[in-house]
mmCIF file with all atom_site columns, C-alpha atoms in Angstrom:
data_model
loop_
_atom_site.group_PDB
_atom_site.id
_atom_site.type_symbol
_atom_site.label_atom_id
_atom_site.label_alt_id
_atom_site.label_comp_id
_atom_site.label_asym_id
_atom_site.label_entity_id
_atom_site.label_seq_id
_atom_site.pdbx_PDB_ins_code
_atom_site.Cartn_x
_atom_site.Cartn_y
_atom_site.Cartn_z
_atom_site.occupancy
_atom_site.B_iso_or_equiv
_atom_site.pdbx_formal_charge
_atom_site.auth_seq_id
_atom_site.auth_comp_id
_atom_site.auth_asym_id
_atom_site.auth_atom_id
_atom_site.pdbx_PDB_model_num
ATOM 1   C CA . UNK W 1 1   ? 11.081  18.410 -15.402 1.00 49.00 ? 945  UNK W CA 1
ATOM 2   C CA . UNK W 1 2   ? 7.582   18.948 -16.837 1.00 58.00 ? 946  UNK W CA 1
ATOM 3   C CA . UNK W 1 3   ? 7.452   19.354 -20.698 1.00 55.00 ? 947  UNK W CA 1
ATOM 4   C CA . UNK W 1 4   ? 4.601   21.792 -21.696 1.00 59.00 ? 948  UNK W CA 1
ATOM 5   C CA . UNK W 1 5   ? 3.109   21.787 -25.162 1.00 57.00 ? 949  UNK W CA 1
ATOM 6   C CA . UNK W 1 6   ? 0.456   23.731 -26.903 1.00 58.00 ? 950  UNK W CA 1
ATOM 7   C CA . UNK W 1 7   ? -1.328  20.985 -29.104 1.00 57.00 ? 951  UNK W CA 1
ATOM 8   C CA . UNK W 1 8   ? -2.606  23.785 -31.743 1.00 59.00 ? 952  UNK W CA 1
ATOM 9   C CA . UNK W 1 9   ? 0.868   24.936 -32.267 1.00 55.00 ? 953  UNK W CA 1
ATOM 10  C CA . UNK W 1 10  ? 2.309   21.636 -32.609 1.00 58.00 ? 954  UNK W CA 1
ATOM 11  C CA . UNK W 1 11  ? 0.109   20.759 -35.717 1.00 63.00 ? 955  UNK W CA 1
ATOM 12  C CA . UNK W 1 12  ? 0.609   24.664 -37.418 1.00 56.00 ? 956  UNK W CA 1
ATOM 13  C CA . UNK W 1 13  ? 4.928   23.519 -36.799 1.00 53.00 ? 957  UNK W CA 1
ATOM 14  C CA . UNK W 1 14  ? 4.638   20.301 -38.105 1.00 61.00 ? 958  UNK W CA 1
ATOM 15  C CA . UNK W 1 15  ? 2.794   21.642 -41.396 1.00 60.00 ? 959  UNK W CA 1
ATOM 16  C CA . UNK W 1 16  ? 5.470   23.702 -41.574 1.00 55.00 ? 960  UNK W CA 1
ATOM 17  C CA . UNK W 1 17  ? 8.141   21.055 -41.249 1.00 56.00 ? 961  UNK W CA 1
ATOM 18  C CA . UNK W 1 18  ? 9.680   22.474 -37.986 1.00 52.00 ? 962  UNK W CA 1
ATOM 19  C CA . UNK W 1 19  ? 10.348  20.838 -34.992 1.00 53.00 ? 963  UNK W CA 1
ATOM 20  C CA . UNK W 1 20  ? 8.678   21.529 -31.600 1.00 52.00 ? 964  UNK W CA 1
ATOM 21  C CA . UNK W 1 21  ? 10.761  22.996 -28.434 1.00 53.00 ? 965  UNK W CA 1
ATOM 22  C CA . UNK W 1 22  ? 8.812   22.332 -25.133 1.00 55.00 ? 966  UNK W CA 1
ATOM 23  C CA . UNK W 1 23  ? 6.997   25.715 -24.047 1.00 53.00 ? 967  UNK W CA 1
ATOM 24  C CA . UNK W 1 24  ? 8.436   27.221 -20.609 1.00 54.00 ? 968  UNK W CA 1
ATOM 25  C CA . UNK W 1 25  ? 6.276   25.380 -17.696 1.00 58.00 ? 969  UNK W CA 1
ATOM 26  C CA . UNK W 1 26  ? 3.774   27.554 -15.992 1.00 63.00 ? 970  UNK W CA 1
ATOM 27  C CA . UNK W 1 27  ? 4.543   27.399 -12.038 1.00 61.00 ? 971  UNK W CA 1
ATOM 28  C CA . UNK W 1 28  ? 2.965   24.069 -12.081 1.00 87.00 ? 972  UNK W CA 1
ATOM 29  C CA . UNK W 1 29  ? 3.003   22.671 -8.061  1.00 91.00 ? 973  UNK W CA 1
ATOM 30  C CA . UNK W 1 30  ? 5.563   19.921 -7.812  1.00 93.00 ? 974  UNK W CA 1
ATOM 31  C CA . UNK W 1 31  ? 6.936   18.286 -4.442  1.00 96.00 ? 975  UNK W CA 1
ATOM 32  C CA . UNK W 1 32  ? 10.098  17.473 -3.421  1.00 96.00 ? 976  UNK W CA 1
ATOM 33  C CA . UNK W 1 33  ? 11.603  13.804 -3.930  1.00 96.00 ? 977  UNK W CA 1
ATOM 34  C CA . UNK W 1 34  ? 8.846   13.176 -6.917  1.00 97.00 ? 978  UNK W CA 1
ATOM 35  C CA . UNK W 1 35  ? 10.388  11.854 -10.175 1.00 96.00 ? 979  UNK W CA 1
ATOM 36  C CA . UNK W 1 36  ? 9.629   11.402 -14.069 1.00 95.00 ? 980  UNK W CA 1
ATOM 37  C CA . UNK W 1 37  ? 9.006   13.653 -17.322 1.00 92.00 ? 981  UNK W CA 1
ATOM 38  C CA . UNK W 1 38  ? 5.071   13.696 -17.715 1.00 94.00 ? 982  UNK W CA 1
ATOM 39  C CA . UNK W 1 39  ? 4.317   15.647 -21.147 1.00 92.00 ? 983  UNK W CA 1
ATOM 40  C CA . UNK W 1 40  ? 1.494   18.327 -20.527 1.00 92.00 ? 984  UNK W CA 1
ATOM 41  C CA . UNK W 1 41  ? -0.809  19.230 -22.789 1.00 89.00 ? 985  UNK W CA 1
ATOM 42  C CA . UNK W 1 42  ? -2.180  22.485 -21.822 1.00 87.00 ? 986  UNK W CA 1
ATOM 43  C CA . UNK W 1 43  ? -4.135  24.909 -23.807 1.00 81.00 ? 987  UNK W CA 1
ATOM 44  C CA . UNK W 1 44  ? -3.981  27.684 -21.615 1.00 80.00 ? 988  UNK W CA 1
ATOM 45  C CA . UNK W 1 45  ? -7.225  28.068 -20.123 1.00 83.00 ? 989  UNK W CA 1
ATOM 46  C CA . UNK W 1 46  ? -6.315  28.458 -16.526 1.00 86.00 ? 990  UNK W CA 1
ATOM 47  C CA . UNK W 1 47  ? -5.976  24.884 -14.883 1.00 90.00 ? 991  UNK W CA 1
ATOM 48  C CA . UNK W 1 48  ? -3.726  24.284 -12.339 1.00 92.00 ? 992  UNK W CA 1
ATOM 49  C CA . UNK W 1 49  ? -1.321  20.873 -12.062 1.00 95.00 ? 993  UNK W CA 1
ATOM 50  C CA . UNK W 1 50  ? -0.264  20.083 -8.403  1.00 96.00 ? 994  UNK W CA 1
ATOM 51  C CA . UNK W 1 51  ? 1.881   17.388 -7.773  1.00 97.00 ? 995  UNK W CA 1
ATOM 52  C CA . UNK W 1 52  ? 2.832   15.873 -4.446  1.00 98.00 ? 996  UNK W CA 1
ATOM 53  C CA . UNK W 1 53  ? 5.801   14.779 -2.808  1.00 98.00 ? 997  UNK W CA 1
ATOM 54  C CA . UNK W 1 54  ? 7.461   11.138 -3.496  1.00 98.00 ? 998  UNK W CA 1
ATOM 55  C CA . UNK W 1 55  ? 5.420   10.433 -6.718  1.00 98.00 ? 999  UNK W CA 1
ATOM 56  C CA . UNK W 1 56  ? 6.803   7.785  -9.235  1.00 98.00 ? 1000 UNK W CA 1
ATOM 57  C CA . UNK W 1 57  ? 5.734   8.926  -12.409 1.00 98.00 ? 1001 UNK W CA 1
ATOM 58  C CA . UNK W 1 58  ? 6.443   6.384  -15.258 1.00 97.00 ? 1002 UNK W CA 1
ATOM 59  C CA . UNK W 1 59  ? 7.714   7.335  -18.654 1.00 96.00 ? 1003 UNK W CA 1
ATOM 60  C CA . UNK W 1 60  ? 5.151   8.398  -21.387 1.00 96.00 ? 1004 UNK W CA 1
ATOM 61  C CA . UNK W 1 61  ? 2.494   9.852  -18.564 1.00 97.00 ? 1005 UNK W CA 1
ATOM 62  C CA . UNK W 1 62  ? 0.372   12.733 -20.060 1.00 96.00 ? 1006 UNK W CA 1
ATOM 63  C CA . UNK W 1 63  ? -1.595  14.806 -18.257 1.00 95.00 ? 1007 UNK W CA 1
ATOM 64  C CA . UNK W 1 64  ? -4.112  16.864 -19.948 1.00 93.00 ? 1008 UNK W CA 1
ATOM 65  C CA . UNK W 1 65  ? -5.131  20.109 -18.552 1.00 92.00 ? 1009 UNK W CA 1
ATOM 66  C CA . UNK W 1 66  ? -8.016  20.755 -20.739 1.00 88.00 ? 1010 UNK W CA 1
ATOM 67  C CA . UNK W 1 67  ? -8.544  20.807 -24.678 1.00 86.00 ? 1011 UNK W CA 1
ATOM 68  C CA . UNK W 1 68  ? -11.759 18.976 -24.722 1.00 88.00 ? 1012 UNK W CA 1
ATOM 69  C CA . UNK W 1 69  ? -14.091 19.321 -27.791 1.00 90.00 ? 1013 UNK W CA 1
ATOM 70  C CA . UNK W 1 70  ? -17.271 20.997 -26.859 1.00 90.00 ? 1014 UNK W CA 1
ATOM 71  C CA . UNK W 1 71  ? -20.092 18.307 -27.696 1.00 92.00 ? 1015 UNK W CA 1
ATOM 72  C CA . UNK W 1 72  ? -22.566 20.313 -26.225 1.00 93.00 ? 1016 UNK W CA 1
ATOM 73  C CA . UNK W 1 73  ? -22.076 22.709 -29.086 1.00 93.00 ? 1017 UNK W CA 1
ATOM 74  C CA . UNK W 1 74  ? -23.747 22.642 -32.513 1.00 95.00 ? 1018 UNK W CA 1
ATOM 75  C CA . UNK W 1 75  ? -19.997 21.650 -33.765 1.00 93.00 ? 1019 UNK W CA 1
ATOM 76  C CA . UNK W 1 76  ? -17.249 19.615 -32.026 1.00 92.00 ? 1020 UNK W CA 1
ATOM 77  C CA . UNK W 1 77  ? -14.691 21.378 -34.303 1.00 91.00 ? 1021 UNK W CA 1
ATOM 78  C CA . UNK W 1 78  ? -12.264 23.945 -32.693 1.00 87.00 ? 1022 UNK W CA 1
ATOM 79  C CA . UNK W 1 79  ? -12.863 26.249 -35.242 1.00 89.00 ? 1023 UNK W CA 1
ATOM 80  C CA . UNK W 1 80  ? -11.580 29.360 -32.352 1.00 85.00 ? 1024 UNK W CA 1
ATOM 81  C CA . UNK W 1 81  ? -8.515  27.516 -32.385 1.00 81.00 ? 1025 UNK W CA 1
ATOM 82  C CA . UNK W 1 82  ? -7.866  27.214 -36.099 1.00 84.00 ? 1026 UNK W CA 1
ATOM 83  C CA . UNK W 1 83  ? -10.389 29.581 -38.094 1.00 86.00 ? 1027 UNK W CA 1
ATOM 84  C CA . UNK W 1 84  ? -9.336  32.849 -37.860 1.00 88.00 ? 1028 UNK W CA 1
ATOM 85  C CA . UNK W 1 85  ? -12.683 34.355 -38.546 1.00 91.00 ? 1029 UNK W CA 1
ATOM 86  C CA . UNK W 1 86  ? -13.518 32.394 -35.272 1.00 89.00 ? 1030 UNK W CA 1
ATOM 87  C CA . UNK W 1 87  ? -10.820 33.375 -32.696 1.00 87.00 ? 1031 UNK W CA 1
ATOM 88  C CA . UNK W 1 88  ? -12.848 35.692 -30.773 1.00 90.00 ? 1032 UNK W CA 1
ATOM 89  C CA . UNK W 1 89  ? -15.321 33.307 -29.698 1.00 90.00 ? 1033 UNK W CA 1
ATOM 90  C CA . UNK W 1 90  ? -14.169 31.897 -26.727 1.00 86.00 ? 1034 UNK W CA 1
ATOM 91  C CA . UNK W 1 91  ? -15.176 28.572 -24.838 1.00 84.00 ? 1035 UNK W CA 1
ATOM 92  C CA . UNK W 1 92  ? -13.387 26.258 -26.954 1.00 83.00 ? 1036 UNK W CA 1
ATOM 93  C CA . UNK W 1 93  ? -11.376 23.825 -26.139 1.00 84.00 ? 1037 UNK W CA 1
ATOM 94  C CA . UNK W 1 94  ? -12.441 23.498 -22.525 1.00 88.00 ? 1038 UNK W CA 1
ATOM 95  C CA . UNK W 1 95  ? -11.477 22.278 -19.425 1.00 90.00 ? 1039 UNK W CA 1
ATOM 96  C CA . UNK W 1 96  ? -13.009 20.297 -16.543 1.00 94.00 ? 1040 UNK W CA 1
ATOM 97  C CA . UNK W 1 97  ? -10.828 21.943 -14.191 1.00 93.00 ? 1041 UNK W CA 1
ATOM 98  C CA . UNK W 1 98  ? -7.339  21.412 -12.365 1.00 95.00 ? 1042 UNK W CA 1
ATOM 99  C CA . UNK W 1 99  ? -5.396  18.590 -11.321 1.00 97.00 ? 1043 UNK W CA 1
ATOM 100 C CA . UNK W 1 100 ? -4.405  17.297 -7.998  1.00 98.00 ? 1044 UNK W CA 1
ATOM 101 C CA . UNK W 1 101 ? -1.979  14.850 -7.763  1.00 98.00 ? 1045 UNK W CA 1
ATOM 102 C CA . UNK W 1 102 ? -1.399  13.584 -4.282  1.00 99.00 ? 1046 UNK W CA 1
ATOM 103 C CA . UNK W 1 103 ? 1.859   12.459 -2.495  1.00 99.00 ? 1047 UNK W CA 1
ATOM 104 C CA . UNK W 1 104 ? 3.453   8.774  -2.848  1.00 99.00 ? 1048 UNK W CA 1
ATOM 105 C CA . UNK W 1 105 ? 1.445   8.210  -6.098  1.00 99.00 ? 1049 UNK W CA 1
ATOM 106 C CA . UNK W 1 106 ? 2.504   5.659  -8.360  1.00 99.00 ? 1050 UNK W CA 1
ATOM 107 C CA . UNK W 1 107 ? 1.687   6.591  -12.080 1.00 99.00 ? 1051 UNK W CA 1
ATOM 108 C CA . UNK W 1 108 ? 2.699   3.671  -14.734 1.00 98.00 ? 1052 UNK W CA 1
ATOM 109 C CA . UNK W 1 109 ? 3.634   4.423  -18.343 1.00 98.00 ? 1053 UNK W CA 1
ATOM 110 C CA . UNK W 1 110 ? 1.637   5.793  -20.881 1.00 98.00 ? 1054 UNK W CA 1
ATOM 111 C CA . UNK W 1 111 ? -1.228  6.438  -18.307 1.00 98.00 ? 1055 UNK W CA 1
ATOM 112 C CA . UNK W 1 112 ? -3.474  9.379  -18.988 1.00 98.00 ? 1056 UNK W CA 1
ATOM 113 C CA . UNK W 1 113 ? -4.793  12.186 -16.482 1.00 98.00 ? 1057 UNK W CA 1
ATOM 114 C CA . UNK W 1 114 ? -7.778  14.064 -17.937 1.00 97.00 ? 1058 UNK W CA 1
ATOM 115 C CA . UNK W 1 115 ? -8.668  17.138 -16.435 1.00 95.00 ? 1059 UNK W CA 1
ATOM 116 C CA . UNK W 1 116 ? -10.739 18.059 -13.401 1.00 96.00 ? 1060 UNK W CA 1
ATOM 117 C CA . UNK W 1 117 ? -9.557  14.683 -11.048 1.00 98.00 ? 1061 UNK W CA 1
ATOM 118 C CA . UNK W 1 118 ? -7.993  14.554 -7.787  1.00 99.00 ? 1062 UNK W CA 1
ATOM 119 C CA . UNK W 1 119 ? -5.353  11.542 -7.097  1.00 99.00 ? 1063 UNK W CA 1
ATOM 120 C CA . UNK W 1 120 ? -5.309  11.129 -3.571  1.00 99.00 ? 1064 UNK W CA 1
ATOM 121 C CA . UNK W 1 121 ? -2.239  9.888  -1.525  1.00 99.00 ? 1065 UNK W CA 1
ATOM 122 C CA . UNK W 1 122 ? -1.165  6.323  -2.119  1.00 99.00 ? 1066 UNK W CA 1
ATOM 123 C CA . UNK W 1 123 ? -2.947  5.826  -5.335  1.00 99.00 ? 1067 UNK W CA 1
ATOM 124 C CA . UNK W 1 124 ? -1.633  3.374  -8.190  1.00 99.00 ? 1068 UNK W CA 1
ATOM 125 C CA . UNK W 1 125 ? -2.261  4.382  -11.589 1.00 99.00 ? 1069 UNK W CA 1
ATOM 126 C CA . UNK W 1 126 ? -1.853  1.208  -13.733 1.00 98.00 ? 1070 UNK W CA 1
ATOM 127 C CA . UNK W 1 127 ? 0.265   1.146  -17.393 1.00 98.00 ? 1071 UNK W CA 1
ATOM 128 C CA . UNK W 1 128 ? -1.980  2.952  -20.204 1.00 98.00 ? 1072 UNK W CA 1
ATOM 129 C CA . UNK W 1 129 ? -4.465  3.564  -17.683 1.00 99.00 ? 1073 UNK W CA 1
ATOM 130 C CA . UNK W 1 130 ? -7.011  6.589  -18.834 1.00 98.00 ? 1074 UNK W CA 1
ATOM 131 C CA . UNK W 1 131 ? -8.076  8.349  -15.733 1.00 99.00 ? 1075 UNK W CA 1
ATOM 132 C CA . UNK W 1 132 ? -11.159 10.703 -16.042 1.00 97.00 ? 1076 UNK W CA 1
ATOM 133 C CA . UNK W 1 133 ? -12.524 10.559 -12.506 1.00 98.00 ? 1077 UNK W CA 1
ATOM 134 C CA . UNK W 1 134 ? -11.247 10.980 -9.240  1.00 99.00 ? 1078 UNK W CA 1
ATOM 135 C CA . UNK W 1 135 ? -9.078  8.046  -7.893  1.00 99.00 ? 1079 UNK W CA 1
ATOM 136 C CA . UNK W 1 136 ? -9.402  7.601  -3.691  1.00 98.00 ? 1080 UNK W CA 1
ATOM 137 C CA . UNK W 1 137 ? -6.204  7.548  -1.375  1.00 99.00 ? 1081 UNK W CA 1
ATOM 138 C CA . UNK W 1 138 ? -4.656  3.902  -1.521  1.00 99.00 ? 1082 UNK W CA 1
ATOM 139 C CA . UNK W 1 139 ? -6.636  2.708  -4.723  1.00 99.00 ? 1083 UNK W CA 1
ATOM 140 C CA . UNK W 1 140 ? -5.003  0.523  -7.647  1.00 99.00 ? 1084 UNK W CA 1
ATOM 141 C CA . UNK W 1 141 ? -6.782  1.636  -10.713 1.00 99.00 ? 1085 UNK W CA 1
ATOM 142 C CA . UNK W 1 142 ? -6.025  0.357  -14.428 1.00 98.00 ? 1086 UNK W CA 1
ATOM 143 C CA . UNK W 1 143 ? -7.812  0.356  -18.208 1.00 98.00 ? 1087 UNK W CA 1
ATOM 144 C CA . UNK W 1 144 ? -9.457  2.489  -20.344 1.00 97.00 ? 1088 UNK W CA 1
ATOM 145 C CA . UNK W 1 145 ? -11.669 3.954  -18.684 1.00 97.00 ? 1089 UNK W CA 1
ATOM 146 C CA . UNK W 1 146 ? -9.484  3.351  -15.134 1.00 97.00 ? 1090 UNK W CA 1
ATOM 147 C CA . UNK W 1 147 ? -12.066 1.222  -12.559 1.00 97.00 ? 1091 UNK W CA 1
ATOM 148 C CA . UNK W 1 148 ? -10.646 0.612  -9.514  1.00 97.00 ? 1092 UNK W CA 1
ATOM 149 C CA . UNK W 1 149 ? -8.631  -3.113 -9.113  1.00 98.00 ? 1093 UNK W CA 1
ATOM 150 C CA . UNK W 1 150 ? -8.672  -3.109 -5.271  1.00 97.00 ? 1094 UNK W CA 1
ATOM 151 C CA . UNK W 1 151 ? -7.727  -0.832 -2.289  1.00 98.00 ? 1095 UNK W CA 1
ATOM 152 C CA . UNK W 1 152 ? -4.221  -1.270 -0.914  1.00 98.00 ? 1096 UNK W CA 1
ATOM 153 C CA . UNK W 1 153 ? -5.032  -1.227 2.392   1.00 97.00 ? 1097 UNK W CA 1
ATOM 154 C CA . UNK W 1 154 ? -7.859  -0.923 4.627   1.00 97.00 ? 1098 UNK W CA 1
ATOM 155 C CA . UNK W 1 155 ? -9.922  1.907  5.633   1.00 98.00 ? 1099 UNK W CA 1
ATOM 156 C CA . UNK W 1 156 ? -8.438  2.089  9.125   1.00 98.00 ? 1100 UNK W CA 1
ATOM 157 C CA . UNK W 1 157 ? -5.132  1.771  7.988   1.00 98.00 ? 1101 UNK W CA 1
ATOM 158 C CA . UNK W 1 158 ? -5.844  4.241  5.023   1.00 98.00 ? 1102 UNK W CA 1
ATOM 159 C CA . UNK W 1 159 ? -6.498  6.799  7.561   1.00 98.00 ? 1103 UNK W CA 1
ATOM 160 C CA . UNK W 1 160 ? -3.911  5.860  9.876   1.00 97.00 ? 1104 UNK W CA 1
ATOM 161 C CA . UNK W 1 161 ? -1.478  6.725  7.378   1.00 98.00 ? 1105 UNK W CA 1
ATOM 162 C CA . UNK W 1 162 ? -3.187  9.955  6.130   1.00 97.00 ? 1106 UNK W CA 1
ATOM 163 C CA . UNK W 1 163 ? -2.773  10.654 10.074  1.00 96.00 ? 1107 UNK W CA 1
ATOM 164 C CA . UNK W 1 164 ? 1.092   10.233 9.672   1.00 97.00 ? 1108 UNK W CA 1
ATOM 165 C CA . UNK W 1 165 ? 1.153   11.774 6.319   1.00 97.00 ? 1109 UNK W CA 1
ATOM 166 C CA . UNK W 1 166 ? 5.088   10.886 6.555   1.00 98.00 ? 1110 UNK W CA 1
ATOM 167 C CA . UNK W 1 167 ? 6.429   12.857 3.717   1.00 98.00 ? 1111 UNK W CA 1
ATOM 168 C CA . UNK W 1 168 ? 5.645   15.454 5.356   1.00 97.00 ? 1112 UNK W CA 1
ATOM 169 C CA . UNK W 1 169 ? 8.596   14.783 7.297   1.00 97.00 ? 1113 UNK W CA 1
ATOM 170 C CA . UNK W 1 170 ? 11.825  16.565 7.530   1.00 96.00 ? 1114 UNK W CA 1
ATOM 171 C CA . UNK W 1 171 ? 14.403  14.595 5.399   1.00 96.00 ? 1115 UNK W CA 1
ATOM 172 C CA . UNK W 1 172 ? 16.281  13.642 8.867   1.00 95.00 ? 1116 UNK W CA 1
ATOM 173 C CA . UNK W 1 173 ? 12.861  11.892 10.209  1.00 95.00 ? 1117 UNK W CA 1
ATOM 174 C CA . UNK W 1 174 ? 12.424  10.287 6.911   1.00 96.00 ? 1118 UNK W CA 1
ATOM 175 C CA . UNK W 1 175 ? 15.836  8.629  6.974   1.00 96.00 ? 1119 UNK W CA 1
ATOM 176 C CA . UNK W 1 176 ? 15.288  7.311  9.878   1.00 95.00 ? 1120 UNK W CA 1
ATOM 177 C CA . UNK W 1 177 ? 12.220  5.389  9.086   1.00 96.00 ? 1121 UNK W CA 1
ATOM 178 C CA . UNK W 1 178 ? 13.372  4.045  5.928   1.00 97.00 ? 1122 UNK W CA 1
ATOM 179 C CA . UNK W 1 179 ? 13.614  0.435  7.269   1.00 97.00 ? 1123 UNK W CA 1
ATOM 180 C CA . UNK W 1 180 ? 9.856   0.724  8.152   1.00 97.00 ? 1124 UNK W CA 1
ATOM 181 C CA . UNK W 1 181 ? 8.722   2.749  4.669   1.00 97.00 ? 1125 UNK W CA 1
ATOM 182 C CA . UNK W 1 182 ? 10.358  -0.212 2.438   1.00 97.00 ? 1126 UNK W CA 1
ATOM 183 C CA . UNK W 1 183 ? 8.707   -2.983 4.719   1.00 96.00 ? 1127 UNK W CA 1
ATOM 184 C CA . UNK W 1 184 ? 6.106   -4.913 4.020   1.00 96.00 ? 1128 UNK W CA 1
ATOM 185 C CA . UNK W 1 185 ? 4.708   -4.318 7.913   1.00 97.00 ? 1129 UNK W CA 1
ATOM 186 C CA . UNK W 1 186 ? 2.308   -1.356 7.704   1.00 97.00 ? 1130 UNK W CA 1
ATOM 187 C CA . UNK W 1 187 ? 1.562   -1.998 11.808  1.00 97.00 ? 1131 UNK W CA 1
ATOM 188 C CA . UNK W 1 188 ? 5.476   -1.346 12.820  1.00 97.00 ? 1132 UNK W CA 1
ATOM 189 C CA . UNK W 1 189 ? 5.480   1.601  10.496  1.00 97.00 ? 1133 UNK W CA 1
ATOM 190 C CA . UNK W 1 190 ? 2.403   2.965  12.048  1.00 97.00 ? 1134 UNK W CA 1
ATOM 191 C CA . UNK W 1 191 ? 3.757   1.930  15.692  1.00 96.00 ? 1135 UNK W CA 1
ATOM 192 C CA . UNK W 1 192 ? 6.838   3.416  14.796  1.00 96.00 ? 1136 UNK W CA 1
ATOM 193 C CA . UNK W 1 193 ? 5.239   6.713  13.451  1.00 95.00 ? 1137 UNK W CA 1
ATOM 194 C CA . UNK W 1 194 ? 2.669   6.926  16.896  1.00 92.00 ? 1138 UNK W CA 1
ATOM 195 C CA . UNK W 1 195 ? 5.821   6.312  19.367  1.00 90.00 ? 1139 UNK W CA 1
ATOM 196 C CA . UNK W 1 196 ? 7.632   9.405  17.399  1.00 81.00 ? 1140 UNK W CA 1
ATOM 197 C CA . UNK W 1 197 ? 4.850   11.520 16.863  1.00 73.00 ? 1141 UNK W CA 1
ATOM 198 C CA . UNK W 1 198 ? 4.426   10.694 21.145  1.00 75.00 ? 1142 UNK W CA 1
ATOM 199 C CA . UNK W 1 199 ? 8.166   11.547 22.010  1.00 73.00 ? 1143 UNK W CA 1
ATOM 200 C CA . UNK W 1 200 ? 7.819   14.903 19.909  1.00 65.00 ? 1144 UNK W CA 1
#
């Protein structure tokens, strides 16, 4: 389950002493097998959240789909948001665009997504990280702002096993390569993933 809040609203209900509800999630892309709650804050301005398959997505994750103060503007205030003279003018908050999460990405608690970023397949995001650029397939990346702390694996083996791309997989084929998938040996999982992909 994603929860889905509208920041602005949040602040008029807790004026008002009410509680929030989540909002109903927007067809947000999610794959099958991936876990967690990640709160999104989205402000309606027409990103898109994709998720992949077999994420592992920590508790406290937040992904921001937009809501960015414009400080290319005379103002950073959001006065369209909470001026009602203002409402018509349009622009503000922004967005830097959608986000792509890839498949058998690791997110750690309390990391933050910022819009406009692509997590490609095999990434780590570390605890509290704050992601605002793109993170590369098989990269550990931690802190505020997230650097990269090394690759995972090489670039041969990085595209070996972009080749495979095993959650693709039909649950049956997945099952039977779980003794390779929780294995330290990347080589027999690869060998084992060539020999089927050769007897298909």
């Amino acid at each position: 389950m994603i929860q889905r809040f509208k920041p602005g609203l949040l602040a008029v209900l807790r004026r008002l002493g009410l509680r929030a509800q989540p909002a109903p999630t927007p067809a947000y892309q999610r794959g099958r097998g991936t876990y967690g709650h990640p709160t999104v804050l989205d402000w309606g301005e027409g990103a898109k959240l994709s998720i992949g398959a077999f994420c592992s997505i920590a508790n406290g994750v937040t992904i921001l789909l937009g809501g960015e103060h414009r400080t290319d503007w005379v103002t950073t205030y959001p006065f369209s948001e909470l001026w009602p003279g203002a409402r018509h003018i349009k622009g503000h908050p922004k967005t830097k665009g959608d986000i792509v999460i890839g498949n058998d990405v690791w997110i750690g608690r309390n990391a933050t997504l910022l819009s406009g970023i692509t997590v490609g397949d095999g990434a780590v995001i570390g605890s509290e990280a704050v992601v605002g650029k793109n993170v590369a397939p098989y990269t550990i990346v931690a802190g505020n702002p997230a650097v990269c702390v090394r690759q995972r694996f090489s670039a041969e083996i990085v595209a070996q096993l972009a080749a495979i791309a095993w959650w693709d997989w039909a649950d049956a084929e997945i099952e039977s390569a779980i003794p390779f998938l929780l294995s330290p040996d990347i080589q027999a999982f690869i060998d084992y993933a060539q020999t089927r992909r050769a007897s298909a």
